[in-house]
Coordinates of C-alpha atoms in Angstrom, one line a residue:
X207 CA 121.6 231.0 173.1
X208 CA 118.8 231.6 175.1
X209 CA 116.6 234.2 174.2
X210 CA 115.0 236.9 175.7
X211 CA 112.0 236.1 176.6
X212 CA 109.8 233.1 175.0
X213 CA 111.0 232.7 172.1
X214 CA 111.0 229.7 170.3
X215 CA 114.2 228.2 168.5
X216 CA 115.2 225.0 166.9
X217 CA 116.6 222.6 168.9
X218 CA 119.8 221.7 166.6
X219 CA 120.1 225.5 166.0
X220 CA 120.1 226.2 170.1
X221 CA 122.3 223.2 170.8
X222 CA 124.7 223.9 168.8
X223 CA 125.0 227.6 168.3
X224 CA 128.2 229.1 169.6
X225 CA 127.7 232.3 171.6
X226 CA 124.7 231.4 172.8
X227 CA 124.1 228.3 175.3
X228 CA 123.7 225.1 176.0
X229 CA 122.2 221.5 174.3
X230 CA 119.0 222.6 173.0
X231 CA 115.8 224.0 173.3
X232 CA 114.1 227.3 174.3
X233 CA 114.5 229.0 177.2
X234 CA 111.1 229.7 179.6
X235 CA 111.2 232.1 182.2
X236 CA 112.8 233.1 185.2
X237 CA 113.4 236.9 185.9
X238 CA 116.5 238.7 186.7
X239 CA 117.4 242.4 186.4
X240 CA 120.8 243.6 184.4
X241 CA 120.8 246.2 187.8
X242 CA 119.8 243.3 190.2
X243 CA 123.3 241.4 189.4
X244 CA 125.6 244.2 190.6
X245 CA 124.4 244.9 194.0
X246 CA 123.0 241.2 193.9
X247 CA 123.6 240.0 197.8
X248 CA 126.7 238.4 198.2
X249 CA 124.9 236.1 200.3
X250 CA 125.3 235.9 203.5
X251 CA 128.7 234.7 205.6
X252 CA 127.3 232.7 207.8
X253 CA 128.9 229.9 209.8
X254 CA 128.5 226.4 208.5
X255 CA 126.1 225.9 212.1
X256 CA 124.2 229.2 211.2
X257 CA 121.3 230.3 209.3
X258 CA 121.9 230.8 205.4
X259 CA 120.2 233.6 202.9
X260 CA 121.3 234.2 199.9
X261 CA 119.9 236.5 197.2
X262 CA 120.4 235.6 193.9
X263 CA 120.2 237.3 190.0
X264 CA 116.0 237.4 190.3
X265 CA 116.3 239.1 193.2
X266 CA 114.7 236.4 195.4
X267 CA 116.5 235.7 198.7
X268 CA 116.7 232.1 199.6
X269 CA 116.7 231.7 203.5
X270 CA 117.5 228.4 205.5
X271 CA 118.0 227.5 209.0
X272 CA 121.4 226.1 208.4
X273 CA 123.8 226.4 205.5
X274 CA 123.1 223.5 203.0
X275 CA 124.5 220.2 202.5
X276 CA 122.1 218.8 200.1
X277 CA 123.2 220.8 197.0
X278 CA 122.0 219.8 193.7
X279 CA 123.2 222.0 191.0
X280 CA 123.2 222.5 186.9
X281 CA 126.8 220.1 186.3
X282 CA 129.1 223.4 185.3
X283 CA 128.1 224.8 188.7
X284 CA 128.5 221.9 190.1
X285 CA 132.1 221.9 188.8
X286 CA 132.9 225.5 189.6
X287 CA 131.6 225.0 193.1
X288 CA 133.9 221.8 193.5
X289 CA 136.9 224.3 192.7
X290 CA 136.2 226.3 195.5
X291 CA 135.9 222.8 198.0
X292 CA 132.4 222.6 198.0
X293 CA 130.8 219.3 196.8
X294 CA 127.2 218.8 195.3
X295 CA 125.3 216.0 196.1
X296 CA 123.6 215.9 192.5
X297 CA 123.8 217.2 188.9
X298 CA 121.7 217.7 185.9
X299 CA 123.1 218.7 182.4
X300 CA 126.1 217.4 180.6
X301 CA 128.3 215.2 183.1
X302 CA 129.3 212.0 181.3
X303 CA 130.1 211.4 177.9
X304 CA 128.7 208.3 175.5
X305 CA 132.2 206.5 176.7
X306 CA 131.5 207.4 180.1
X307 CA 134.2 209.9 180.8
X308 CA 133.8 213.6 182.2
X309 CA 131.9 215.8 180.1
X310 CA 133.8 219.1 179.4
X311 CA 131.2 220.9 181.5
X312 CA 132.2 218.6 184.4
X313 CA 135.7 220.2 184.9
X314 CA 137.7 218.4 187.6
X315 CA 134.7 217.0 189.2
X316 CA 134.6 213.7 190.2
X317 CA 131.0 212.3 188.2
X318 CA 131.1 209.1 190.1
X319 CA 130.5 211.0 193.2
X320 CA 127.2 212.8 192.8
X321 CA 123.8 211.3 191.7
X322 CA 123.6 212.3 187.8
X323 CA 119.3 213.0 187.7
X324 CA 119.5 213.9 183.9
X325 CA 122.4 214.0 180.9
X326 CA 120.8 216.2 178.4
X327 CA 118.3 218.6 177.6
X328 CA 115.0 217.6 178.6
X329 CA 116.2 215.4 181.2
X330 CA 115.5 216.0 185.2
X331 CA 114.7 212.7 187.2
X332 CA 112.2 214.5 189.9
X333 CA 112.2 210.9 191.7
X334 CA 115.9 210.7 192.4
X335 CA 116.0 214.2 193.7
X336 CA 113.2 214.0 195.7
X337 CA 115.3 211.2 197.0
X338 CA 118.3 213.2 197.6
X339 CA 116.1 215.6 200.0
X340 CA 117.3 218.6 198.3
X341 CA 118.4 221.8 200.5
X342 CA 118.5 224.1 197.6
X343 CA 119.1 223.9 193.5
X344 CA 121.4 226.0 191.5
X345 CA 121.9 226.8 188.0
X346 CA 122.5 229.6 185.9
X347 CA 120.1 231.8 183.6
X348 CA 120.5 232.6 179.9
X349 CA 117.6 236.1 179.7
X350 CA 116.1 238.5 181.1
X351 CA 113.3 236.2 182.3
X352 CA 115.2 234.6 184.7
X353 CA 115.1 230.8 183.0
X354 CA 116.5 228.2 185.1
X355 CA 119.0 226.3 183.1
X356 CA 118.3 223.0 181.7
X357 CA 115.1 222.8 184.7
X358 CA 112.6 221.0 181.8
X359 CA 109.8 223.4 182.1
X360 CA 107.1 220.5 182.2
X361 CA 108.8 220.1 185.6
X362 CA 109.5 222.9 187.1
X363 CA 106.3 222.6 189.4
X364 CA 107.3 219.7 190.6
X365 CA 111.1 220.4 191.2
X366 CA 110.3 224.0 192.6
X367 CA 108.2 222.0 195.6
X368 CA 110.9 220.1 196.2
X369 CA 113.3 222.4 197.2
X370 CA 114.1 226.5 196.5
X371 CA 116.2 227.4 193.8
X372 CA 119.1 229.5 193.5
X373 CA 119.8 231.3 189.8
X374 CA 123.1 233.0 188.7
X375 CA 123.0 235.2 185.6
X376 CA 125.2 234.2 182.5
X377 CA 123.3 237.1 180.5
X378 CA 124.6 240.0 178.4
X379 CA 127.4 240.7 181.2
X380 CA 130.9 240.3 180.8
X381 CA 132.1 237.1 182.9
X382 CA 133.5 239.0 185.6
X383 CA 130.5 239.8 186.8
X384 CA 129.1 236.2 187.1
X385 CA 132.0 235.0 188.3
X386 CA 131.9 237.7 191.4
X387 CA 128.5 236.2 191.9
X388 CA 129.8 232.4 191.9
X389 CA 132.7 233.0 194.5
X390 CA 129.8 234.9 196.5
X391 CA 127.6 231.8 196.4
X392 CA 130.9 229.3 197.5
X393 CA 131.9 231.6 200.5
X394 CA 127.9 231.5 201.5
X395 CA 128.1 227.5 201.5
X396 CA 131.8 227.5 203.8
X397 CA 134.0 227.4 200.9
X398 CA 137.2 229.0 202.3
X399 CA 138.2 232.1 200.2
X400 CA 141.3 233.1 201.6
X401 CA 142.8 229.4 200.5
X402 CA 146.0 229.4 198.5
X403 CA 144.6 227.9 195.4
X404 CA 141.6 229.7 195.4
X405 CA 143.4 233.3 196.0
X406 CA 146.2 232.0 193.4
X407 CA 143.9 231.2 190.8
X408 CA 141.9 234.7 190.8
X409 CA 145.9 236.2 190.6
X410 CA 146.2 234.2 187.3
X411 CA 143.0 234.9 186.1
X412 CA 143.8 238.9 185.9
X413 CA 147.3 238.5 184.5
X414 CA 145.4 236.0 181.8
X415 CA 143.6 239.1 180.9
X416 CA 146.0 241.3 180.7
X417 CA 148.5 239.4 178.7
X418 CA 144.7 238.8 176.3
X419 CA 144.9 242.9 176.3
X420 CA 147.7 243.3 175.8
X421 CA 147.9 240.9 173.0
X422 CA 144.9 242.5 171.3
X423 CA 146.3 245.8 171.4
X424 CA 149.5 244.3 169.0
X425 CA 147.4 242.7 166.7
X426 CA 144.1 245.0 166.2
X427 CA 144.2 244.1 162.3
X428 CA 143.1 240.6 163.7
X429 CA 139.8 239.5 162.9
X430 CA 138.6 236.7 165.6
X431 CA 135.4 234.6 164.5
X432 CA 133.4 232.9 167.7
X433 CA 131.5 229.7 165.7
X434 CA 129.8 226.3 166.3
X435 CA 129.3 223.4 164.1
X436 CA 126.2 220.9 163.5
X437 CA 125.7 218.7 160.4
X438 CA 123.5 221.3 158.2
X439 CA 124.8 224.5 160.3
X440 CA 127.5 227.1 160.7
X441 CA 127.1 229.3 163.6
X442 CA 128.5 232.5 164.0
X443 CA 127.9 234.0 167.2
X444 CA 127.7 237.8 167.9
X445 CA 129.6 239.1 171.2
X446 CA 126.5 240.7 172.8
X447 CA 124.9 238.4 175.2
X448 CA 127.6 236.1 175.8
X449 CA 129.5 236.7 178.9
X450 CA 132.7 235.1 177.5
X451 CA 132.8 237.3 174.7
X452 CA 131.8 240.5 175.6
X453 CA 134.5 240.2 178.1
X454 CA 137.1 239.6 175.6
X455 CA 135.8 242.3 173.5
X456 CA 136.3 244.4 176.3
X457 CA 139.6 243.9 176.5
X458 CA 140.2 244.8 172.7
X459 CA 139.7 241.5 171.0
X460 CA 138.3 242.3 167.6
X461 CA 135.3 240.3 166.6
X462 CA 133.4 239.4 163.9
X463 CA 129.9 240.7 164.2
X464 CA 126.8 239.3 162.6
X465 CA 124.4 242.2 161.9
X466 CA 121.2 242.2 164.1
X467 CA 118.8 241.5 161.7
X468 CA 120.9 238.3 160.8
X469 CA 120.9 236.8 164.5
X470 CA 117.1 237.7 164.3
X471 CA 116.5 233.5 164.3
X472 CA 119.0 232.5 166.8
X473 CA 117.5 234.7 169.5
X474 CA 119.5 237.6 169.1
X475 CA 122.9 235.5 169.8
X476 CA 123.9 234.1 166.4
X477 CA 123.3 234.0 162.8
X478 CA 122.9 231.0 160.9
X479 CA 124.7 229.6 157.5
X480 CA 124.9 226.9 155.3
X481 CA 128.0 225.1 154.6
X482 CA 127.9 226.6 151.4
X483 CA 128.4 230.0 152.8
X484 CA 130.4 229.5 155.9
X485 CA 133.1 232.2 154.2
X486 CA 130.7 235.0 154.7
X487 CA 132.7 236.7 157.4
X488 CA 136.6 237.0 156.9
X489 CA 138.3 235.4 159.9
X490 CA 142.0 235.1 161.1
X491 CA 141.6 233.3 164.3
X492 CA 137.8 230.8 164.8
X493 CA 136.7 229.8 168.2
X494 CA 134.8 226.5 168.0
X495 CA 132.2 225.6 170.4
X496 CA 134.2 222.6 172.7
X497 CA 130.6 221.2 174.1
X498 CA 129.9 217.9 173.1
X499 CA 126.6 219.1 172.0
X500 CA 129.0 220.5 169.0
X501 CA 130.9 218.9 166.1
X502 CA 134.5 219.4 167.1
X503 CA 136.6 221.5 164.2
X504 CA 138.7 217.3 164.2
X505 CA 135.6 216.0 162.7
X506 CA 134.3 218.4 160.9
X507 CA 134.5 217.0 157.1
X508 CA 132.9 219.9 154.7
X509 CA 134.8 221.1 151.9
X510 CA 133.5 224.5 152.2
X511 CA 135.1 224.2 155.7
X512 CA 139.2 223.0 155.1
X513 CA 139.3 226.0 152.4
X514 CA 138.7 228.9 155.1
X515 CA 142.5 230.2 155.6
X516 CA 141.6 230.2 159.1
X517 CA 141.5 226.2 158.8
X518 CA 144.1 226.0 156.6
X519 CA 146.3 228.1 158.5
X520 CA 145.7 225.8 161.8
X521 CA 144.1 229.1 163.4
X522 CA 141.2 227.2 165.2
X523 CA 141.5 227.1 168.7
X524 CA 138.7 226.0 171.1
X525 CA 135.8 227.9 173.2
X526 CA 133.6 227.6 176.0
X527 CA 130.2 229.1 175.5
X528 CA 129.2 228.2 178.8
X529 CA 132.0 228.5 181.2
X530 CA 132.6 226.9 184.8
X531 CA 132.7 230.2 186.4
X532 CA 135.2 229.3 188.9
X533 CA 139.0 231.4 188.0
X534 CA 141.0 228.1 187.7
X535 CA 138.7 227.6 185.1
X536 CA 138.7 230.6 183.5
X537 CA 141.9 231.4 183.2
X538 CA 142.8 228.7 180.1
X539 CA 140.1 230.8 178.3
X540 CA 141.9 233.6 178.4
X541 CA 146.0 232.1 178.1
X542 CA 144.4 230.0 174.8
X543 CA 142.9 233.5 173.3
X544 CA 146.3 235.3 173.7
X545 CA 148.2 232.7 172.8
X546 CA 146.4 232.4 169.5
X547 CA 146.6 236.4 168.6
X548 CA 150.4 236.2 169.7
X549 CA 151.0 233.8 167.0
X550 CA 148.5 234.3 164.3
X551 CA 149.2 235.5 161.0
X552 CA 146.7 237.9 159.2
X553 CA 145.1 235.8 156.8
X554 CA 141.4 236.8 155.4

């Protein structure tokens, strides 16, 4: 749920809305052009000996003499660039859980291998990765202003010495587009491309969405509602903005849509509701927000809540409002979308 352009939300409300992004806070600024991310340099192919340039969603072009090994990187980057065989050196953002397992954002990255410099919003240890001797940082970018994810703006000074950054737009596109821009970035760093799990992945990631098309085109009369849960909140997200949904839109899924003037508070990406009125919108199938920075649908306890006949028919399935943009990762986004329209049963 960033928002374009400096404006300021709650920190529960950004945390937890779903459609929008990530643990917290208000987004500052960073720049990137809707245009910019379609012819946005694939980077550069260069050998792992050569020089390195890479331009990225602000249009800034990142040059080095050598392709870099010091990579520090938001943790769902870091996860979808470990998919693709190439391994960061440090993280910031959701790894580790308060048990000390893998975040969700973390995917199938090993956390005990790379220097964690901050677990939540707000968090960036500039000591340790000074320490690290950073080659380059990369994260992702929720507006128009070209906001570098979970980078606390206090020190962005300070970090932005340090090392150049690298951002990849996650903003009012459909996920095809960043994901393009993330296999781009791993065959710039060495990652080999033409590898059978990498190439088999991206196979299953366009038969996920056409069995999701095809599965929306049977069930039109199927009204999906994206949401997210906090203590005093029910968030409905709208499928402009997000890159998740407006991709599954695309392809036919029929959404419930908040009215503009509603998501007016949350930024343009969701409206907010009280418990008392989380049966506003009539909803056959609800995708709940699976960060941790969420309360899961399992612990959710308000009355209001177990009456929806979503709930009641056990039409809940999960959603990632801030995907690992690798295809491995991508594809159970789409399988648990069609899966869930192939079975459903109009209800609202």
């Amino acid at each position: 749920m960033s928002h374009a352009r400096a404006i300021h939300l709650s920190r529960r409300g950004l945390l937890a809305a779903g459609g929008a992004v990530g643990l917290g806070v208000a987004l500052a600024a960073c720049g990137e052009d809707k245009g910019k991310a379609k012819d946005g340099g694939s980077g550069s192919t260069a050998a792992k000996s050569g020089p390195w340039t890479f331009k990225d969603d602000r249009g800034k072009t990142v040059k080095l003499d050598k392709v870099p090994a010091n990579i520090v990187a938001f943790t769902g980057v870091g996860a979808a660039l470990y998919d693709y065989g190439v391994q960061v050196k440090g993280v910031f953002g959701p790894t580790t859980t308060t048990g000390g397992k893998p975040d969700v954002q973390a995917g199938d990255m090993d956390v005990s291998k790379v220097t964690v410099l901050g677990n939540a919003w707000g968090q960036f240890n500039v000591e340790k990765y000074a320490a690290l001797a950073p080659d380059v940082l990369i994260t992702t970018m929720f507006d128009d202003a070209g906001t570098l994810w979970y980078v606390p703006e206090q020190s962005t000074k300070q970090i932005a010495e340090l090392a150049p950054s690298v951002g990849i737009s996650v903003y009012d596109r459909q996920i095809t587009q960043p994901l393009q821009r993330m296999w781009d970035l791993a065959e710039s760093l060495g990652a080999d491309m033409k590898a059978a799990k990498v190439t088999d992945a991206k196979k299953r990631f366009e038969a996920a969405a056409a069995r999701l098309r095809a599965a929306a085109k049977a069930k039109p009369h199927l009204k999906v509602m994206a949401g997210s849960a906090s203590d005093q909140l029910f968030y409905v997200s709208g499928t402009h903005l997000s890159i998740d949904l407006e991709y599954f839109k695309a392809l036919g899924v029929n959404f419930v849509e908040p009215p503009e003037s509603a998501k007016k508070q949350g930024g343009g990406w969701y409206e907010s509701l009280s418990w008392e009125n989380v049966d506003k919108y009539q909803a056959d199938i609800i995708m709940m927000d699976d960060r941790s920075s969420a309360i899961q649908p399992a612990d959710i306890t308000k009355p209001t809540w177990k009456k929806l006949p979503a709930v009641k028919a056990g039409q809940v399935i999960a959603r990632s409002p801030e995907p690992i943009l690798s295809y491995d990762k991508c594809v159970p986004l789409l399988t648990s979308l069609a899966e869930a329209l192939e079975k459903a049963k109009k209800v609202s």
